[in-house]
Coordinates of C-alpha atoms in Angstrom, one line a residue:
M1 CA 20.8 38.3 -141.2
E2 CA 22.8 39.4 -138.2
W3 CA 22.7 36.9 -135.3
S4 CA 22.5 38.0 -131.7
W5 CA 21.9 36.6 -128.2
T6 CA 19.1 39.1 -127.8
G7 CA 17.2 37.7 -130.7
V8 CA 17.5 34.2 -129.3
L9 CA 16.5 35.2 -125.8
Y10 CA 13.4 36.9 -127.1
H11 CA 12.4 34.3 -129.6
P12 CA 9.0 32.8 -128.7
G13 CA 10.2 29.2 -129.2
W14 CA 13.1 29.8 -126.7
V15 CA 10.8 31.3 -124.2
V16 CA 8.2 28.5 -124.5
S17 CA 10.7 25.7 -124.3
T18 CA 12.4 27.3 -121.3
V19 CA 9.1 27.6 -119.4
I20 CA 8.2 23.9 -120.3
L21 CA 11.6 22.8 -119.1
G22 CA 11.2 24.7 -115.9
L23 CA 7.8 23.2 -115.2
V24 CA 9.1 19.7 -115.9
V25 CA 12.0 20.2 -113.5
R26 CA 9.6 21.6 -110.9
M27 CA 7.4 18.5 -111.2
Q28 CA 10.3 16.1 -110.9
R29 CA 12.1 17.8 -108.0
K30 CA 10.1 16.0 -105.2
G31 CA 11.7 13.1 -103.4
S32 CA 10.6 9.6 -103.7
W33 CA 9.3 9.4 -100.1
N34 CA 5.8 10.8 -99.4
P35 CA 5.0 11.9 -95.9
R36 CA 1.3 11.6 -96.5
A37 CA 1.8 7.9 -97.3
C38 CA 3.6 7.3 -94.0
P39 CA 1.1 6.1 -91.4
V40 CA 3.2 6.7 -88.3
D41 CA 1.2 8.0 -85.4
L42 CA 2.9 10.1 -82.7
T43 CA 0.2 10.1 -80.0
G44 CA 1.9 10.4 -76.7
K45 CA 5.2 11.6 -78.2
T46 CA 6.8 15.0 -77.8
A47 CA 8.7 16.9 -80.4
I48 CA 10.7 20.1 -80.5
V49 CA 11.4 21.9 -83.8
T50 CA 13.6 25.0 -83.8
G51 CA 13.0 27.7 -86.3
A52 CA 9.4 26.5 -86.6
N53 CA 7.7 29.8 -87.3
T54 CA 8.5 29.8 -91.0
G55 CA 9.9 27.9 -93.9
I56 CA 10.9 24.3 -93.5
G57 CA 10.6 24.3 -89.8
K58 CA 6.9 25.3 -89.9
F59 CA 6.1 22.4 -92.3
I60 CA 8.0 19.9 -90.2
A61 CA 6.1 21.0 -87.1
L62 CA 2.8 20.9 -89.0
D63 CA 3.5 17.3 -90.1
L64 CA 4.3 16.2 -86.6
A65 CA 1.2 17.9 -85.3
H66 CA -0.9 16.1 -87.9
R67 CA 0.5 12.9 -86.5
K68 CA -0.9 13.9 -83.0
A69 CA 2.4 14.6 -81.4
R70 CA 2.8 17.2 -78.7
V71 CA 4.8 19.8 -80.7
I72 CA 6.9 22.6 -79.2
L73 CA 7.7 25.4 -81.6
A74 CA 11.1 26.8 -80.6
C75 CA 11.2 30.3 -82.1
R76 CA 13.0 33.5 -81.6
S77 CA 10.1 35.9 -82.3
Q78 CA 7.0 35.9 -80.1
E79 CA 4.8 37.5 -82.7
R80 CA 5.8 35.2 -85.6
G81 CA 5.9 32.2 -83.4
Q82 CA 2.4 32.9 -82.2
A83 CA 1.2 33.3 -85.8
A84 CA 2.7 29.9 -86.7
L85 CA 1.2 28.3 -83.6
E86 CA -2.3 29.4 -84.5
E87 CA -1.9 28.3 -88.1
I88 CA -0.5 24.9 -87.2
R89 CA -3.2 24.3 -84.6
R90 CA -5.9 25.2 -87.1
K91 CA -4.6 23.1 -90.0
S92 CA -3.7 20.1 -87.9
H93 CA -6.7 20.2 -85.5
N94 CA -4.2 19.5 -82.8
S95 CA -4.4 21.9 -79.8
N96 CA -1.3 20.3 -78.2
V97 CA 1.1 22.6 -80.0
H98 CA 3.0 25.1 -77.9
L99 CA 5.4 28.0 -78.3
Q100 CA 8.7 28.4 -76.4
L101 CA 11.1 31.3 -77.2
V102 CA 14.8 30.7 -77.9
D103 CA 17.5 32.5 -79.7
T104 CA 20.1 30.0 -80.8
S105 CA 22.7 32.7 -81.3
S106 CA 22.7 33.2 -77.5
L107 CA 24.0 30.5 -75.2
R108 CA 22.2 32.1 -72.3
S109 CA 18.9 31.9 -74.2
V110 CA 19.5 28.3 -75.1
R111 CA 20.3 27.4 -71.4
D112 CA 17.1 29.2 -70.3
F113 CA 15.0 27.3 -72.9
A114 CA 16.5 23.9 -72.1
H115 CA 15.9 24.6 -68.4
R116 CA 12.2 25.2 -69.0
I117 CA 11.9 22.1 -71.2
N118 CA 13.6 19.9 -68.6
Q119 CA 11.4 21.3 -65.9
E120 CA 8.1 21.2 -67.7
E121 CA 8.3 18.2 -70.1
K122 CA 8.1 14.6 -69.0
R123 CA 9.6 13.3 -72.3
L124 CA 11.2 14.3 -75.5
D125 CA 11.1 11.9 -78.4
I126 CA 12.1 14.0 -81.4
L127 CA 14.4 17.0 -81.6
V128 CA 14.8 18.7 -85.0
N129 CA 17.5 21.3 -85.0
N130 CA 16.3 23.3 -88.0
A131 CA 17.0 27.0 -87.1
G132 CA 19.7 28.6 -89.1
A133 CA 20.6 31.4 -91.4
S134 CA 22.9 32.2 -94.3
G135 CA 24.5 35.6 -95.1
L136 CA 24.4 36.9 -91.5
P137 CA 26.4 40.1 -91.1
K138 CA 29.9 40.0 -89.8
A139 CA 29.3 40.3 -86.0
M140 CA 30.2 38.8 -82.6
T141 CA 27.8 37.8 -79.9
S142 CA 27.9 39.2 -76.4
E143 CA 29.5 35.8 -75.4
G144 CA 32.5 36.3 -77.8
L145 CA 31.3 34.0 -80.6
E146 CA 31.0 34.7 -84.3
L147 CA 27.3 35.2 -85.0
S148 CA 26.8 32.6 -87.8
F149 CA 28.7 29.9 -85.9
A150 CA 26.7 30.7 -82.7
T151 CA 23.3 30.7 -84.5
N152 CA 23.9 27.7 -86.8
H153 CA 26.1 25.4 -84.8
L154 CA 27.1 26.2 -81.2
G155 CA 23.6 27.1 -80.1
P156 CA 22.0 23.9 -81.5
F157 CA 25.0 21.9 -80.2
L158 CA 24.4 23.2 -76.6
L159 CA 20.7 22.8 -76.8
T160 CA 21.0 19.1 -77.9
N161 CA 23.5 18.3 -75.1
L162 CA 21.3 20.0 -72.5
L163 CA 18.3 17.9 -73.6
L164 CA 20.1 14.6 -73.9
D165 CA 19.2 13.2 -70.5
L166 CA 15.5 13.8 -71.1
M167 CA 15.8 12.1 -74.5
K168 CA 17.6 9.1 -73.1
R169 CA 14.7 8.7 -70.6
S170 CA 12.3 8.8 -73.5
A171 CA 14.2 6.3 -75.7
P172 CA 13.8 5.4 -78.5
A173 CA 14.3 9.0 -79.5
R174 CA 15.6 10.8 -82.6
I175 CA 17.8 13.9 -83.1
V176 CA 17.6 15.4 -86.6
N177 CA 20.1 18.1 -87.6
V178 CA 19.4 20.1 -90.7
S179 CA 22.7 20.6 -92.5
S180 CA 23.3 21.3 -96.2
A181 CA 25.1 20.0 -99.3
N182 CA 26.9 23.3 -99.0
H183 CA 29.1 21.6 -96.4
W184 CA 31.2 20.3 -99.3
R185 CA 32.5 23.9 -99.7
G186 CA 33.2 24.3 -96.0
V187 CA 36.5 23.9 -94.1
V188 CA 37.3 23.4 -90.4
D189 CA 39.3 26.2 -88.8
F190 CA 38.6 26.5 -85.1
S191 CA 39.6 30.2 -85.1
H192 CA 36.4 30.7 -87.1
F193 CA 34.4 30.4 -83.9
H194 CA 36.0 33.6 -82.7
G195 CA 35.4 35.4 -86.0
E196 CA 39.0 35.0 -87.2
N197 CA 40.2 34.1 -90.7
L198 CA 36.8 34.3 -92.2
T199 CA 35.7 35.7 -95.6
Y200 CA 32.2 37.0 -95.7
L201 CA 31.5 36.3 -99.3
L202 CA 27.9 35.1 -100.1
D203 CA 27.4 31.8 -98.2
S204 CA 31.0 30.9 -97.3
V205 CA 30.6 31.3 -93.6
Y206 CA 27.3 29.3 -93.7
N207 CA 29.1 26.5 -95.5
H208 CA 31.6 26.1 -92.7
T209 CA 28.9 25.9 -90.1
K210 CA 27.1 23.2 -92.0
L211 CA 30.2 21.1 -92.1
H212 CA 30.5 21.4 -88.3
N213 CA 26.8 20.3 -88.1
I214 CA 27.7 16.9 -89.7
L215 CA 30.9 16.3 -87.8
C216 CA 29.3 16.8 -84.4
T217 CA 26.2 14.8 -85.4
N218 CA 28.5 11.9 -86.2
E219 CA 30.4 12.2 -83.0
L220 CA 27.2 12.5 -81.1
A221 CA 25.9 9.3 -82.6
R222 CA 29.0 7.5 -81.6
R223 CA 28.7 8.8 -78.0
L224 CA 25.0 7.8 -77.9
Q225 CA 25.5 4.2 -78.9
G226 CA 23.5 1.8 -76.8
T227 CA 21.2 4.6 -75.4
G228 CA 18.3 4.2 -77.8
V229 CA 18.8 7.8 -79.0
T230 CA 19.8 8.2 -82.7
A231 CA 21.3 11.3 -84.4
N232 CA 21.4 11.9 -88.1
S233 CA 22.0 14.9 -90.4
L234 CA 20.5 15.8 -93.7
H235 CA 20.4 18.1 -96.8
P236 CA 16.9 19.5 -97.3
G237 CA 17.6 20.5 -100.9
I238 CA 17.9 24.0 -102.3
V239 CA 14.8 25.5 -100.9
M240 CA 13.0 28.8 -101.3
T241 CA 12.9 29.8 -97.6
E242 CA 13.9 32.9 -95.5
V243 CA 17.4 31.4 -95.0
M244 CA 18.4 34.0 -97.6
R245 CA 16.8 36.9 -95.8
Y246 CA 20.1 38.6 -94.9
Y247 CA 21.3 39.0 -98.5
N248 CA 20.8 42.2 -100.4
W249 CA 17.5 42.6 -102.4
L250 CA 19.1 41.8 -105.8
I251 CA 20.5 38.4 -104.8
R252 CA 17.1 37.6 -103.1
A253 CA 15.2 38.6 -106.2
L254 CA 17.4 36.5 -108.5
F255 CA 17.1 33.6 -106.0
N256 CA 13.3 33.8 -106.0
I257 CA 13.0 34.0 -109.8
V258 CA 15.2 31.0 -110.4
G259 CA 13.7 29.3 -107.4
F260 CA 10.1 29.3 -108.8
F261 CA 11.1 26.9 -111.5
F262 CA 14.1 25.0 -110.1
L263 CA 14.1 25.1 -106.3
K264 CA 12.0 23.3 -103.8
S265 CA 9.2 24.9 -101.8
S266 CA 9.4 24.9 -98.1
M267 CA 6.9 22.0 -98.0
E268 CA 9.1 20.0 -100.3
G269 CA 12.2 20.9 -98.4
A270 CA 10.8 19.6 -95.2
V271 CA 10.4 16.1 -96.5
S272 CA 13.9 14.8 -95.7
S273 CA 13.7 16.1 -92.1
I274 CA 10.3 14.5 -91.6
Y275 CA 11.6 11.3 -93.0
C276 CA 14.5 11.2 -90.5
A277 CA 12.2 12.2 -87.7
V278 CA 9.4 9.7 -88.2
S279 CA 10.0 7.1 -90.9
E280 CA 10.2 3.4 -89.8
D281 CA 12.9 3.1 -92.5
V282 CA 15.3 5.1 -90.3
E283 CA 14.6 3.2 -87.1
G284 CA 17.9 2.4 -85.4
I285 CA 20.0 4.2 -88.0
T286 CA 22.4 6.7 -86.5
G287 CA 25.4 8.8 -87.5
K288 CA 24.3 9.0 -91.2
Y289 CA 23.7 11.7 -93.7
F290 CA 20.6 11.8 -95.9
D291 CA 20.1 13.7 -99.2
S292 CA 17.1 15.8 -100.0
D293 CA 15.4 12.8 -101.7
C294 CA 15.7 10.9 -98.4
S295 CA 18.4 8.6 -99.8
L296 CA 21.4 7.7 -97.6
V297 CA 24.5 9.3 -99.1
L298 CA 28.1 10.0 -98.1
P299 CA 28.9 13.5 -97.0
A300 CA 32.2 15.2 -97.9
P301 CA 35.4 13.5 -96.9
L302 CA 36.1 16.0 -94.2
A303 CA 32.7 15.3 -92.7
R304 CA 33.6 11.6 -92.5
D305 CA 36.8 12.1 -90.5
P306 CA 36.2 10.6 -87.0
A307 CA 39.4 12.2 -85.4
L308 CA 38.3 15.6 -86.7
A309 CA 34.8 15.0 -85.4
R310 CA 36.1 14.2 -81.9
K311 CA 38.3 17.3 -81.9
D312 CA 35.4 19.4 -83.1
W313 CA 33.2 18.1 -80.4
E314 CA 35.8 18.8 -77.7
V315 CA 36.3 22.4 -78.9
C316 CA 32.5 23.0 -79.0
E317 CA 32.2 21.6 -75.5
R318 CA 34.7 24.1 -74.2
L319 CA 33.2 27.0 -76.1
T320 CA 29.7 26.3 -74.7
G321 CA 30.8 25.6 -71.2
L322 CA 30.0 21.9 -71.2
S323 CA 33.5 20.5 -70.8
G324 CA 33.5 21.3 -67.0
G325 CA 30.2 19.5 -66.6
K326 CA 28.4 22.5 -65.1
D327 CA 25.5 22.5 -67.4
R328 CA 24.6 18.8 -67.3

């Protein structure tokens, strides 16, 4: 009898065993920390979640709203943000959820958003920098920055810095930066910020931005010592979210098929962010990197280089106009 891969792939036993394996993996992919078992109440606290209209960000915001926090959804789209706002208010029975528009790819938009927050809010206890995208097209912003780097790193970097004084006055406070295990494949080349020496192959540019996230989080934590404000970064897991929305339809289709069995849902992917934002286990911990199961792990060697982190911070300060002190 002639053997062939086609025969194996279509054999009922192979199909059944594959489905069973996939379901087992799906059941086991959740982290050990359960947000529902965490009794932390956030009454009187204010939280901002960027990219909160969909995916991980929406579930983070929903959890914080369930805990009775005042939650500000920082979203780019009025229409999608309003839909998320209504959904979160309905599910959490918390009317103290609000929408503010911001586009993290635009430094001007970030400054306008931060100005509104500083004018309107009395405190800020939790900032979750979740907004980001992979596979963005090769493009430059009107401010001369590479689009992915502006969206995923420089915008959130500026936003965090512009809100620091408010967070210090609200201490203890927490900054949570959503990075990715993809940072292991990233490199630091400061010409990337201007769109130079980049290869736009799948997630390569995204990987570089996620490395910068961790480096600047670590340097921020060092600078915030003694203020009562902590800063940590994390890997949410490989999650089925709209982060892949800029890839072509075939890659998205394959990602979704594989993802049903092996990848986390947005709700599951939000767990490590929620853990860093509210868990008493993380109280006082700063400058660390958490895995998707909420365990404390070491990031890539490059991400642990303090001299590189300081240099990265200084470059980002110059690029966002902070080095002259005019924004703070």
